Coordinates of C-alpha atoms in Angstrom, one line a residue:
X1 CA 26.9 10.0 22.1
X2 CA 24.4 7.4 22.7
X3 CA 25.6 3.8 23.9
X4 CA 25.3 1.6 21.0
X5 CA 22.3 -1.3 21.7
X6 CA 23.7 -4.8 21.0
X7 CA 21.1 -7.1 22.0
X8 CA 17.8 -6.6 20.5
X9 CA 14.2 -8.1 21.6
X10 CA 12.6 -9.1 18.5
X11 CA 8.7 -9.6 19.5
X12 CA 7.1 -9.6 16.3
X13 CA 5.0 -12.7 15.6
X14 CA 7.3 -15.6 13.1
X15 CA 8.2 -15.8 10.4
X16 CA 8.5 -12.3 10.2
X17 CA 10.1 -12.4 13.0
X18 CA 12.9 -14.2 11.7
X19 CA 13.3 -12.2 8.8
X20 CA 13.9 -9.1 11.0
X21 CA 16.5 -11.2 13.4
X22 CA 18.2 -11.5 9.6
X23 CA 18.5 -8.0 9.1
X24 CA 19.4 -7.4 12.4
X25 CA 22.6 -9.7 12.5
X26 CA 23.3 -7.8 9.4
X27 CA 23.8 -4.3 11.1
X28 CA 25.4 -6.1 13.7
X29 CA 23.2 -6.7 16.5
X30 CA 22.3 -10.1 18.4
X31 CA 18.6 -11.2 17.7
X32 CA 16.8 -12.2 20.5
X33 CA 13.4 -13.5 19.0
X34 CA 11.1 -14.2 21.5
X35 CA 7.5 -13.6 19.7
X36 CA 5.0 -12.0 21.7
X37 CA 2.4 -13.2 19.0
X38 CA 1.2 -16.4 17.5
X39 CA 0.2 -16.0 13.5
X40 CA -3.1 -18.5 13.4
X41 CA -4.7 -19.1 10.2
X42 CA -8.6 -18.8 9.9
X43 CA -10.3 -21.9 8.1
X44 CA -12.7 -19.6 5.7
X45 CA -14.5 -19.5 2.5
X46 CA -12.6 -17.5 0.0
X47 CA -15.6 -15.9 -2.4
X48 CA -14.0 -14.7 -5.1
X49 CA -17.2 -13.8 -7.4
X50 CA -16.6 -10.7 -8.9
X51 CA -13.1 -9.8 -7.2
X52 CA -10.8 -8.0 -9.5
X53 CA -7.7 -7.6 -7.2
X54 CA -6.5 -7.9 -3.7
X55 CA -5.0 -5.9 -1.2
X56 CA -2.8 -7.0 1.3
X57 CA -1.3 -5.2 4.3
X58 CA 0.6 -8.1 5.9
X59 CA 2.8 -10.8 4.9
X60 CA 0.4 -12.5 7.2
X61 CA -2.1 -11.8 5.2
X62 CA -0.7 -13.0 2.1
X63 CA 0.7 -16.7 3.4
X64 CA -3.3 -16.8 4.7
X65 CA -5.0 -16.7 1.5
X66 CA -1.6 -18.4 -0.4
X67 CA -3.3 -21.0 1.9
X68 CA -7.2 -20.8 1.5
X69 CA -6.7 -20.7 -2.7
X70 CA -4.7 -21.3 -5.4
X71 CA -5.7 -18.3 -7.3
X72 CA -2.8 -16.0 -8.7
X73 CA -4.8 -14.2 -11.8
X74 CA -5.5 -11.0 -9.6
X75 CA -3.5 -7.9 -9.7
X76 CA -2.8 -7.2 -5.9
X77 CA -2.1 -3.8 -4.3
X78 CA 0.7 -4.5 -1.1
X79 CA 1.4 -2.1 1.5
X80 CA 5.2 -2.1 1.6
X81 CA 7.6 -3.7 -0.3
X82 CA 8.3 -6.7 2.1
X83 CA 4.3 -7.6 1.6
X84 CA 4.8 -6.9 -2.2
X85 CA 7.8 -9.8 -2.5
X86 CA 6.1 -12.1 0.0
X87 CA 3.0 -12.1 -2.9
X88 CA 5.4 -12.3 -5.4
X89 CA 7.4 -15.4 -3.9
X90 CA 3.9 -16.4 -3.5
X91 CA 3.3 -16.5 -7.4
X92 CA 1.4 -13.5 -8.0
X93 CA 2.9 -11.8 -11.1
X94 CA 1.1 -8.5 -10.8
X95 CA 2.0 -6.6 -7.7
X96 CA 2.4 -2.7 -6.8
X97 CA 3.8 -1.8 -3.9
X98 CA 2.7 1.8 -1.6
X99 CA 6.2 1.6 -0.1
X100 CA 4.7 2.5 3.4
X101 CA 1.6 2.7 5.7
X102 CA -2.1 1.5 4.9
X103 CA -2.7 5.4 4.1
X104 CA 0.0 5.0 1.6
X105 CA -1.9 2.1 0.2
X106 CA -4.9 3.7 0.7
X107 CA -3.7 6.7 -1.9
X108 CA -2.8 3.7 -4.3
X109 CA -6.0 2.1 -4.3
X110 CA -7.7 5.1 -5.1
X111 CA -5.2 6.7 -7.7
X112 CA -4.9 3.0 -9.8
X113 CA -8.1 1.0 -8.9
X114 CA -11.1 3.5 -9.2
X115 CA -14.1 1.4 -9.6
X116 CA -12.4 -1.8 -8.6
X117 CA -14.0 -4.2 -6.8
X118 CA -11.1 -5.4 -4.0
X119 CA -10.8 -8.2 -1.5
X120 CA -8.2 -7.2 1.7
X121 CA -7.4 -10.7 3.1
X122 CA -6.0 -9.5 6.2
X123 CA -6.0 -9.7 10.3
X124 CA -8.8 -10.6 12.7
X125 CA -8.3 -7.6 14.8
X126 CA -6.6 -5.1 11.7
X127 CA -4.4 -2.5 13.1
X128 CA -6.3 0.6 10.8
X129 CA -9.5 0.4 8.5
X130 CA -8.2 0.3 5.5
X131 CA -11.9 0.4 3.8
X132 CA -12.1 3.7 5.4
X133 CA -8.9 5.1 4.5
X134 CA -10.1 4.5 0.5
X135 CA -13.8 5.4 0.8
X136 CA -16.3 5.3 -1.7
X137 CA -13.5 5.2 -4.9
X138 CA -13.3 1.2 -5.1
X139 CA -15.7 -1.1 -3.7
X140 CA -13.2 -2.8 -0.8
X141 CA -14.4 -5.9 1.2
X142 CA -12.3 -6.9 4.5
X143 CA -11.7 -10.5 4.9
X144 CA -10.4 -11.9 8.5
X145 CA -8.0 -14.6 7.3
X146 CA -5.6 -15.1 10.4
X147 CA -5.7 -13.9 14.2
X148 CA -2.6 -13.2 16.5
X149 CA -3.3 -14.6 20.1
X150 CA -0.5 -13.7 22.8
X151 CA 2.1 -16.7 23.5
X152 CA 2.6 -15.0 27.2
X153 CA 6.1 -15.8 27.1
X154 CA 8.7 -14.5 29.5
X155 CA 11.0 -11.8 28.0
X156 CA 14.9 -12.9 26.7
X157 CA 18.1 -12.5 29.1
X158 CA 20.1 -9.6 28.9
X159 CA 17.9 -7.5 26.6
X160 CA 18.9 -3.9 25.7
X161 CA 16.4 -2.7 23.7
X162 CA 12.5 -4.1 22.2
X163 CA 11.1 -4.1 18.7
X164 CA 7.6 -3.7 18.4
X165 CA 6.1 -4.0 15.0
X166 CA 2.4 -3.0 15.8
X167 CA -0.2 -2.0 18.3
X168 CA -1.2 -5.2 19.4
X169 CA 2.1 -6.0 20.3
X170 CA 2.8 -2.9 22.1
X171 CA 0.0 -4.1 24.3
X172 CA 1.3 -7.3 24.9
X173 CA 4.2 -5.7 26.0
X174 CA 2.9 -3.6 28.0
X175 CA 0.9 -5.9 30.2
X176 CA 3.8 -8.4 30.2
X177 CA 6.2 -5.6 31.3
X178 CA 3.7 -3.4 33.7
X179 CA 5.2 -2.9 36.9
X180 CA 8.6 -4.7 36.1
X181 CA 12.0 -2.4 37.7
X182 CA 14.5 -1.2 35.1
X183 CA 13.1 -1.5 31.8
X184 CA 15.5 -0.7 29.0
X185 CA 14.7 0.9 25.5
X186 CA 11.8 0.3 23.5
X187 CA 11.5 1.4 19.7
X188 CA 8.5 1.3 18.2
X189 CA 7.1 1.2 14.0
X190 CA 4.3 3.9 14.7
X191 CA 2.7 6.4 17.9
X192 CA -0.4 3.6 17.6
X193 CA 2.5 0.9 18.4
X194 CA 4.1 3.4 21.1
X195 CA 1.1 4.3 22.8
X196 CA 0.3 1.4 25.0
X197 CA 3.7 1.8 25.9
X198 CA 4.2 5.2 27.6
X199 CA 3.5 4.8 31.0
X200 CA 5.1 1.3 31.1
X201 CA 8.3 2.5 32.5
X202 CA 11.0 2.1 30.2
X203 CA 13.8 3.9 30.1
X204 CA 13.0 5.4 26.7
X205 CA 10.5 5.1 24.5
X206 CA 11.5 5.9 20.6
X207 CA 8.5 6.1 17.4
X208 CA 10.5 4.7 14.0
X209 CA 10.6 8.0 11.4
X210 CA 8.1 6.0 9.0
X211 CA 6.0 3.2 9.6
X212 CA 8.3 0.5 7.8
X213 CA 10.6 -2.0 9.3
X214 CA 13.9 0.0 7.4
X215 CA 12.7 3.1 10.0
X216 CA 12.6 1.0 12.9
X217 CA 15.6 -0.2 12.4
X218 CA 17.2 2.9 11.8
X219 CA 15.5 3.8 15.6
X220 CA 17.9 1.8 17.1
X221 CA 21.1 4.2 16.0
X222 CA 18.8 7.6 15.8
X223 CA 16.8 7.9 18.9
X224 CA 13.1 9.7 18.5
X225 CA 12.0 10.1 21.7
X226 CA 7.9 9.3 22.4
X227 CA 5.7 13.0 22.7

């Protein structure tokens, strides 16, 4: 039986981070949020000529634009359900959530906005292409609306395990961790996330079951081991 993991690194960027740290005190572990990543707004233009909806694939991306306008008329397309309440909490009133990865949304852009023309507020350095993933079946334009720069922070005390919600934080975890001795477990949202990871050292390397925060969670109790 595996040792159950109490303490648990949280090094997602706030204030998602706290929202995780909430969920994990739920399931009865002991946050330890130390953000790897800064959240830093971009001061652009928001052209929304001819836009009929947005797509967002971050709650990142949706406190950015919140920001940069006060529009709420557009139907917006989210990429998981967190992303779909943050834009509802936001004010928009027409939201569908893909309930998983940017292919998910991806398949939902193309099955309920053919022809659309669609704004994706969304990261300076985007973990996947999302105008790729829907091709030529709505007219998608990608807008950099925040950046994540590394805080370079020293890890917690005591940590038994490391969240990592997305690639660019597997590689600042990586670098911050290369050649350190005794490296517990790290868990992982996707293989992209775990890949930077592999030949770090730690003692295990687990990939959530889906690329949602739920699955990651889950990680911690139901091992699945890096390939």
């Amino acid at each position: 039986m595996m040792e159950a993991i109490h303490r648990v690194w949280v090094t997602r960027a706030r204030p998602g981070a706290d929202r995780t740290a909430e969920r994990l005190t739920g399931l009865g572990h002991t946050p330890l949020v130390v953000p790897l990543l800064e959240i830093r707004p971009l001061d652009v233009a928001l052209d929304l000529s001819g836009v009929q909806a947005l797509a967002f694939t971050s709650l990142n991306g949706v406190a950015a634009f919140a920001a940069l306008s006060p529009d709420r008329s557009l139907p917006v397309f989210a990429v998981g359900d967190a992303t779909a309440r943050a834009a509802q909490d936001a004010g928009f009133t027409s939201v569908r959530s893909a309930e998983g990865s940017l292919h998910d949304l991806a398949t939902l852009i193309r099955a309920e906005a053919s022809g659309l023309s669609i704004l994706h507020p969304g990261a300076a350095e985007p973990a996947g292409d999302l105008s790729a993933a829907v091709g030529d079946t709505a007219r998608l334009r990608s807008i950099a609306v925040y950046g994540a720069v590394e805080t370079r922070v020293e890890p917690p005390g005591d940590w038994e395990a490391a969240l990592v919600h997305s690639p660019r934080a597997g590689r600042a975890l990586a670098a911050l961790m290369q050649g350190r001795p005794n490296l517990p477990v790290v868990i992982a949202i996707s293989a992209a996330a775990a890949d930077p990871l592999r030949t770090t050292g730690f003692a295990e390397v687990r990939i959530a079951a889906a690329p949602t925060e739920a699955a990651l969670l889950a990680a911690l109790g139901n091992p699945r081991p890096a390939v």
